PDB file of C-alpha atoms in Angstrom:
ATOM      1  CA  MET H   1       0.064  -0.148   0.080  1.00 91.00           C
ATOM      2  CA  ILE H   2       1.625   3.317  -1.335  1.00 95.00           C
ATOM      3  CA  GLN H   3       0.719   6.558   0.527  1.00 98.00           C
ATOM      4  CA  ILE H   4       1.175   9.841  -0.902  1.00 98.00           C
ATOM      5  CA  ARG H   5       1.409  12.870   1.613  1.00 98.00           C
ATOM      6  CA  LYS H   6       2.818  16.306   2.204  1.00 98.00           C
ATOM      7  CA  GLY H   7       6.874  16.119   3.274  1.00 98.00           C
ATOM      8  CA  THR H   8       7.750  17.308   6.495  1.00 98.00           C
ATOM      9  CA  ILE H   9      10.931  17.987   8.240  1.00 98.00           C
ATOM     10  CA  GLU H  10      11.721  14.437   9.315  1.00 98.00           C
ATOM     11  CA  ASP H  11      11.557  13.214   6.015  1.00 98.00           C
ATOM     12  CA  LEU H  12      14.612  15.065   4.670  1.00 98.00           C
ATOM     13  CA  PRO H  13      17.179  12.342   5.178  1.00 98.00           C
ATOM     14  CA  GLN H  14      15.174   9.997   3.244  1.00 97.00           C
ATOM     15  CA  VAL H  15      14.654  12.840   0.566  1.00 98.00           C
ATOM     16  CA  TYR H  16      18.050  13.708   0.380  1.00 97.00           C
ATOM     17  CA  ALA H  17      19.385   9.786  -0.254  1.00 96.00           C
ATOM     18  CA  LEU H  18      16.643   9.758  -3.146  1.00 97.00           C
ATOM     19  CA  ILE H  19      18.039  13.157  -4.336  1.00 97.00           C
ATOM     20  CA  GLN H  20      21.716  11.683  -4.604  1.00 96.00           C
ATOM     21  CA  GLU H  21      19.984   8.542  -6.402  1.00 95.00           C
ATOM     22  CA  LEU H  22      18.701  10.860  -8.914  1.00 93.00           C
ATOM     23  CA  ALA H  23      22.285  12.435  -9.213  1.00 95.00           C
ATOM     24  CA  GLU H  24      23.514   8.999  -9.917  1.00 93.00           C
ATOM     25  CA  TYR H  25      20.806   8.384 -12.697  1.00 90.00           C
ATOM     26  CA  GLU H  26      21.724  11.582 -14.535  1.00 90.00           C
ATOM     27  CA  LYS H  27      25.354  10.840 -14.332  1.00 90.00           C
ATOM     28  CA  ALA H  28      26.182  13.719 -11.961  1.00 93.00           C
ATOM     29  CA  PRO H  29      26.822  12.388  -8.647  1.00 92.00           C
ATOM     30  CA  ASN H  30      29.416  14.856  -7.752  1.00 94.00           C
ATOM     31  CA  GLU H  31      26.943  18.049  -8.735  1.00 93.00           C
ATOM     32  CA  VAL H  32      24.625  17.684  -5.684  1.00 96.00           C
ATOM     33  CA  THR H  33      26.435  20.600  -3.279  1.00 95.00           C
ATOM     34  CA  ASN H  34      22.930  21.147  -1.502  1.00 96.00           C
ATOM     35  CA  THR H  35      23.223  19.735   2.112  1.00 97.00           C
ATOM     36  CA  LEU H  36      20.352  18.434   4.434  1.00 97.00           C
ATOM     37  CA  GLU H  37      20.938  21.433   6.816  1.00 97.00           C
ATOM     38  CA  ASP H  38      20.580  23.673   3.551  1.00 98.00           C
ATOM     39  CA  MET H  39      17.014  21.957   3.082  1.00 98.00           C
ATOM     40  CA  ARG H  40      15.972  22.046   6.708  1.00 98.00           C
ATOM     41  CA  LEU H  41      16.641  25.962   6.400  1.00 98.00           C
ATOM     42  CA  ASP H  42      15.180  26.203   2.987  1.00 98.00           C
ATOM     43  CA  GLY H  43      12.138  24.181   3.535  1.00 98.00           C
ATOM     44  CA  PHE H  44      11.370  24.552   6.773  1.00 98.00           C
ATOM     45  CA  GLY H  45      13.103  27.628   8.135  1.00 97.00           C
ATOM     46  CA  GLU H  46      11.709  31.229   8.483  1.00 97.00           C
ATOM     47  CA  ARG H  47      10.696  31.581   4.920  1.00 97.00           C
ATOM     48  CA  PRO H  48      10.248  28.520   3.110  1.00 98.00           C
ATOM     49  CA  ILE H  49      10.741  27.986  -0.425  1.00 98.00           C
ATOM     50  CA  PHE H  50       9.984  24.649  -1.272  1.00 98.00           C
ATOM     51  CA  GLU H  51       7.668  21.934  -0.699  1.00 98.00           C
ATOM     52  CA  PHE H  52       7.366  18.319  -1.393  1.00 98.00           C
ATOM     53  CA  PHE H  53       5.173  15.363  -1.711  1.00 98.00           C
ATOM     54  CA  VAL H  54       6.452  11.499  -0.527  1.00 98.00           C
ATOM     55  CA  ALA H  55       5.391   8.389  -1.615  1.00 98.00           C
ATOM     56  CA  GLU H  56       5.830   5.852   1.250  1.00 97.00           C
ATOM     57  CA  THR H  57       5.412   2.600   2.466  1.00 95.00           C
ATOM     58  CA  ALA H  58       5.165   1.331   5.802  1.00 93.00           C
ATOM     59  CA  LYS H  59       7.512  -1.605   4.997  1.00 93.00           C
ATOM     60  CA  GLU H  60      10.103   0.609   3.324  1.00 93.00           C
ATOM     61  CA  GLY H  61       9.375   4.279   4.230  1.00 95.00           C
ATOM     62  CA  ILE H  62       9.950   7.020   1.517  1.00 98.00           C
ATOM     63  CA  ILE H  63      10.173   5.604  -2.251  1.00 97.00           C
ATOM     64  CA  GLY H  64       9.561   8.619  -4.176  1.00 98.00           C
ATOM     65  CA  ILE H  65       9.382  12.589  -3.783  1.00 98.00           C
ATOM     66  CA  ALA H  66       8.112  15.414  -5.895  1.00 98.00           C
ATOM     67  CA  LEU H  67       9.751  18.294  -4.738  1.00 98.00           C
ATOM     68  CA  TYR H  68       8.117  21.996  -5.971  1.00 98.00           C
ATOM     69  CA  TYR H  69       7.832  25.450  -5.342  1.00 98.00           C
ATOM     70  CA  THR H  70       5.533  28.432  -6.197  1.00 97.00           C
ATOM     71  CA  ALA H  71       6.972  30.785  -9.079  1.00 97.00           C
ATOM     72  CA  TYR H  72       5.570  33.785 -11.045  1.00 97.00           C
ATOM     73  CA  SER H  73       4.938  34.220 -14.559  1.00 95.00           C
ATOM     74  CA  THR H  74       4.829  38.097 -15.221  1.00 97.00           C
ATOM     75  CA  TRP H  75       2.021  37.371 -17.872  1.00 96.00           C
ATOM     76  CA  LYS H  76       0.246  34.358 -16.452  1.00 96.00           C
ATOM     77  CA  GLY H  77       0.495  34.690 -12.708  1.00 97.00           C
ATOM     78  CA  LYS H  78       1.212  32.150  -9.800  1.00 97.00           C
ATOM     79  CA  MET H  79       2.732  28.844 -10.872  1.00 97.00           C
ATOM     80  CA  ILE H  80       3.852  25.408  -9.554  1.00 97.00           C
ATOM     81  CA  PHE H  81       7.485  24.644 -10.661  1.00 97.00           C
ATOM     82  CA  LEU H  82       7.937  20.886 -10.174  1.00 97.00           C
ATOM     83  CA  GLU H  83      11.777  20.610  -9.565  1.00 97.00           C
ATOM     84  CA  ASP H  84      12.101  16.791  -9.279  1.00 96.00           C
ATOM     85  CA  LEU H  85      10.262  14.124  -8.983  1.00 96.00           C
ATOM     86  CA  VAL H  86      12.409  11.038  -8.341  1.00 96.00           C
ATOM     87  CA  VAL H  87      11.176   7.107  -7.363  1.00 96.00           C
ATOM     88  CA  THR H  88      13.678   4.727  -6.282  1.00 96.00           C
ATOM     89  CA  LYS H  89      14.975   3.055  -9.263  1.00 92.00           C
ATOM     90  CA  ARG H  90      13.605  -0.233  -8.677  1.00 92.00           C
ATOM     91  CA  LEU H  91      10.253   0.851  -8.269  1.00 92.00           C
ATOM     92  CA  ARG H  92      10.409   3.280 -11.437  1.00 90.00           C
ATOM     93  CA  ARG H  93       7.404   2.082 -13.947  1.00 88.00           C
ATOM     94  CA  SER H  94       4.831   1.176 -11.292  1.00 91.00           C
ATOM     95  CA  GLY H  95       2.962   4.131 -11.287  1.00 93.00           C
ATOM     96  CA  ILE H  96       4.177   5.941  -8.305  1.00 96.00           C
ATOM     97  CA  GLY H  97       5.871   8.881 -10.655  1.00 95.00           C
ATOM     98  CA  LYS H  98       1.989   9.346 -11.848  1.00 95.00           C
ATOM     99  CA  GLN H  99       0.867   9.271  -8.144  1.00 97.00           C
ATOM    100  CA  LEU H 100       3.377  11.979  -7.145  1.00 98.00           C
ATOM    101  CA  PHE H 101       2.673  14.054 -10.296  1.00 96.00           C
ATOM    102  CA  ASP H 102      -0.802  13.727  -9.846  1.00 97.00           C
ATOM    103  CA  ALA H 103      -0.365  15.194  -6.183  1.00 98.00           C
ATOM    104  CA  VAL H 104       1.558  18.095  -7.659  1.00 98.00           C
ATOM    105  CA  ALA H 105      -1.072  18.779 -10.358  1.00 97.00           C
ATOM    106  CA  GLU H 106      -3.669  18.703  -7.598  1.00 97.00           C
ATOM    107  CA  GLU H 107      -1.916  21.412  -5.361  1.00 98.00           C
ATOM    108  CA  ALA H 108      -1.784  23.672  -8.157  1.00 97.00           C
ATOM    109  CA  LYS H 109      -5.221  23.529  -8.815  1.00 97.00           C
ATOM    110  CA  ASN H 110      -5.807  23.931  -5.016  1.00 97.00           C
ATOM    111  CA  VAL H 111      -3.664  27.183  -4.595  1.00 97.00           C
ATOM    112  CA  GLY H 112      -4.872  28.614  -8.065  1.00 97.00           C
ATOM    113  CA  ALA H 113      -1.835  28.481 -10.131  1.00 97.00           C
ATOM    114  CA  LYS H 114      -2.255  29.239 -13.794  1.00 97.00           C
ATOM    115  CA  ARG H 115       0.425  27.316 -14.954  1.00 96.00           C
ATOM    116  CA  PHE H 116       2.429  24.233 -14.251  1.00 97.00           C
ATOM    117  CA  LYS H 117       5.732  23.751 -15.137  1.00 96.00           C
ATOM    118  CA  TRP H 118       8.808  21.391 -15.157  1.00 96.00           C
ATOM    119  CA  GLN H 119      11.942  20.368 -17.017  1.00 94.00           C
ATOM    120  CA  VAL H 120      12.682  16.983 -18.440  1.00 93.00           C
ATOM    121  CA  LEU H 121      16.067  15.808 -19.824  1.00 90.00           C
ATOM    122  CA  GLU H 122      15.982  15.221 -23.600  1.00 90.00           C
ATOM    123  CA  TRP H 123      17.548  11.682 -22.970  1.00 91.00           C
ATOM    124  CA  ASN H 124      14.962  10.707 -20.616  1.00 90.00           C
ATOM    125  CA  GLU H 125      12.686   8.881 -23.035  1.00 91.00           C
ATOM    126  CA  PRO H 126      10.589   7.146 -20.166  1.00 90.00           C
ATOM    127  CA  ALA H 127       9.551  10.488 -18.553  1.00 91.00           C
ATOM    128  CA  ILE H 128       9.014  12.077 -22.055  1.00 93.00           C
ATOM    129  CA  ALA H 129       6.641   9.331 -22.989  1.00 92.00           C
ATOM    130  CA  PHE H 130       4.687   9.748 -19.829  1.00 91.00           C
ATOM    131  CA  TYR H 131       4.370  13.409 -20.303  1.00 94.00           C
ATOM    132  CA  LYS H 132       3.534  13.155 -24.015  1.00 94.00           C
ATOM    133  CA  LYS H 133       0.692  10.623 -22.755  1.00 92.00           C
ATOM    134  CA  ILE H 134      -0.910  13.216 -20.234  1.00 91.00           C
ATOM    135  CA  GLY H 135      -1.051  15.387 -22.976  1.00 92.00           C
ATOM    136  CA  ALA H 136       1.624  18.284 -21.569  1.00 94.00           C
ATOM    137  CA  ASN H 137       3.287  20.468 -23.693  1.00 92.00           C
ATOM    138  CA  LEU H 138       6.902  19.615 -24.643  1.00 93.00           C
ATOM    139  CA  ASP H 139       8.045  23.023 -25.655  1.00 90.00           C
ATOM    140  CA  GLY H 140      11.394  23.126 -27.823  1.00 85.00           C
ATOM    141  CA  GLU H 141      11.386  26.623 -28.442  1.00 88.00           C
ATOM    142  CA  TRP H 142      12.785  27.955 -24.883  1.00 87.00           C
ATOM    143  CA  ILE H 143      16.471  27.844 -24.374  1.00 83.00           C
ATOM    144  CA  ASN H 144      17.376  27.078 -20.382  1.00 86.00           C
ATOM    145  CA  CYS H 145      19.761  29.585 -19.058  1.00 91.00           C
ATOM    146  CA  ASN H 146      21.420  29.401 -15.563  1.00 90.00           C
ATOM    147  CA  MET H 147      24.317  30.731 -13.744  1.00 89.00           C
ATOM    148  CA  THR H 148      26.431  28.719 -11.121  1.00 83.00           C
ATOM    149  CA  GLU H 149      27.333  29.902  -7.610  1.00 85.00           C
ATOM    150  CA  GLU H 150      30.690  30.683  -8.937  1.00 90.00           C
ATOM    151  CA  GLN H 151      29.220  32.874 -11.644  1.00 92.00           C
ATOM    152  CA  ILE H 152      26.924  34.631  -9.605  1.00 91.00           C
ATOM    153  CA  GLN H 153      29.653  35.672  -6.878  1.00 94.00           C
ATOM    154  CA  ASN H 154      31.894  36.802 -10.220  1.00 94.00           C
ATOM    155  CA  TYR H 155      29.016  38.652 -11.839  1.00 90.00           C
ATOM    156  CA  LYS H 156      29.862  42.348 -12.099  1.00 90.00           C
ATOM    157  CA  ALA H 157      26.692  44.443 -12.367  1.00 82.00           C
TER     158      ALA H 157
END
């Protein structure tokens, strides 16, 4: 029996382990610089900036997560951004990811979001197939941009 529920601060060690597992899957295990303490402060501190759902079983504990945050579109207004959806490797393709996705989509409805966004790596064919199946828009027009922590620190305004 799988239960989907809102995550709590007590869940963070298992959540962090799944984030590490995701980094392995994405062939970037050394790219995770976030810490458990950072997650405690950022998710449960004075000004929380993310929330998450967990999938768990009584026997195994947390086996999947969907971490999201509220963002804002100048054109549309409030939106939910799904940062990561992770299911432990041996349970992928068992429907748990869809249950987590559904929970975030329902949250988007409940908070009156005008848009629900996420990203997918171009080589992640199972995820792309899922997103196509549910009728999501896969936009090839926009280019993702970012700056690393070092680039931010070195940026001259």
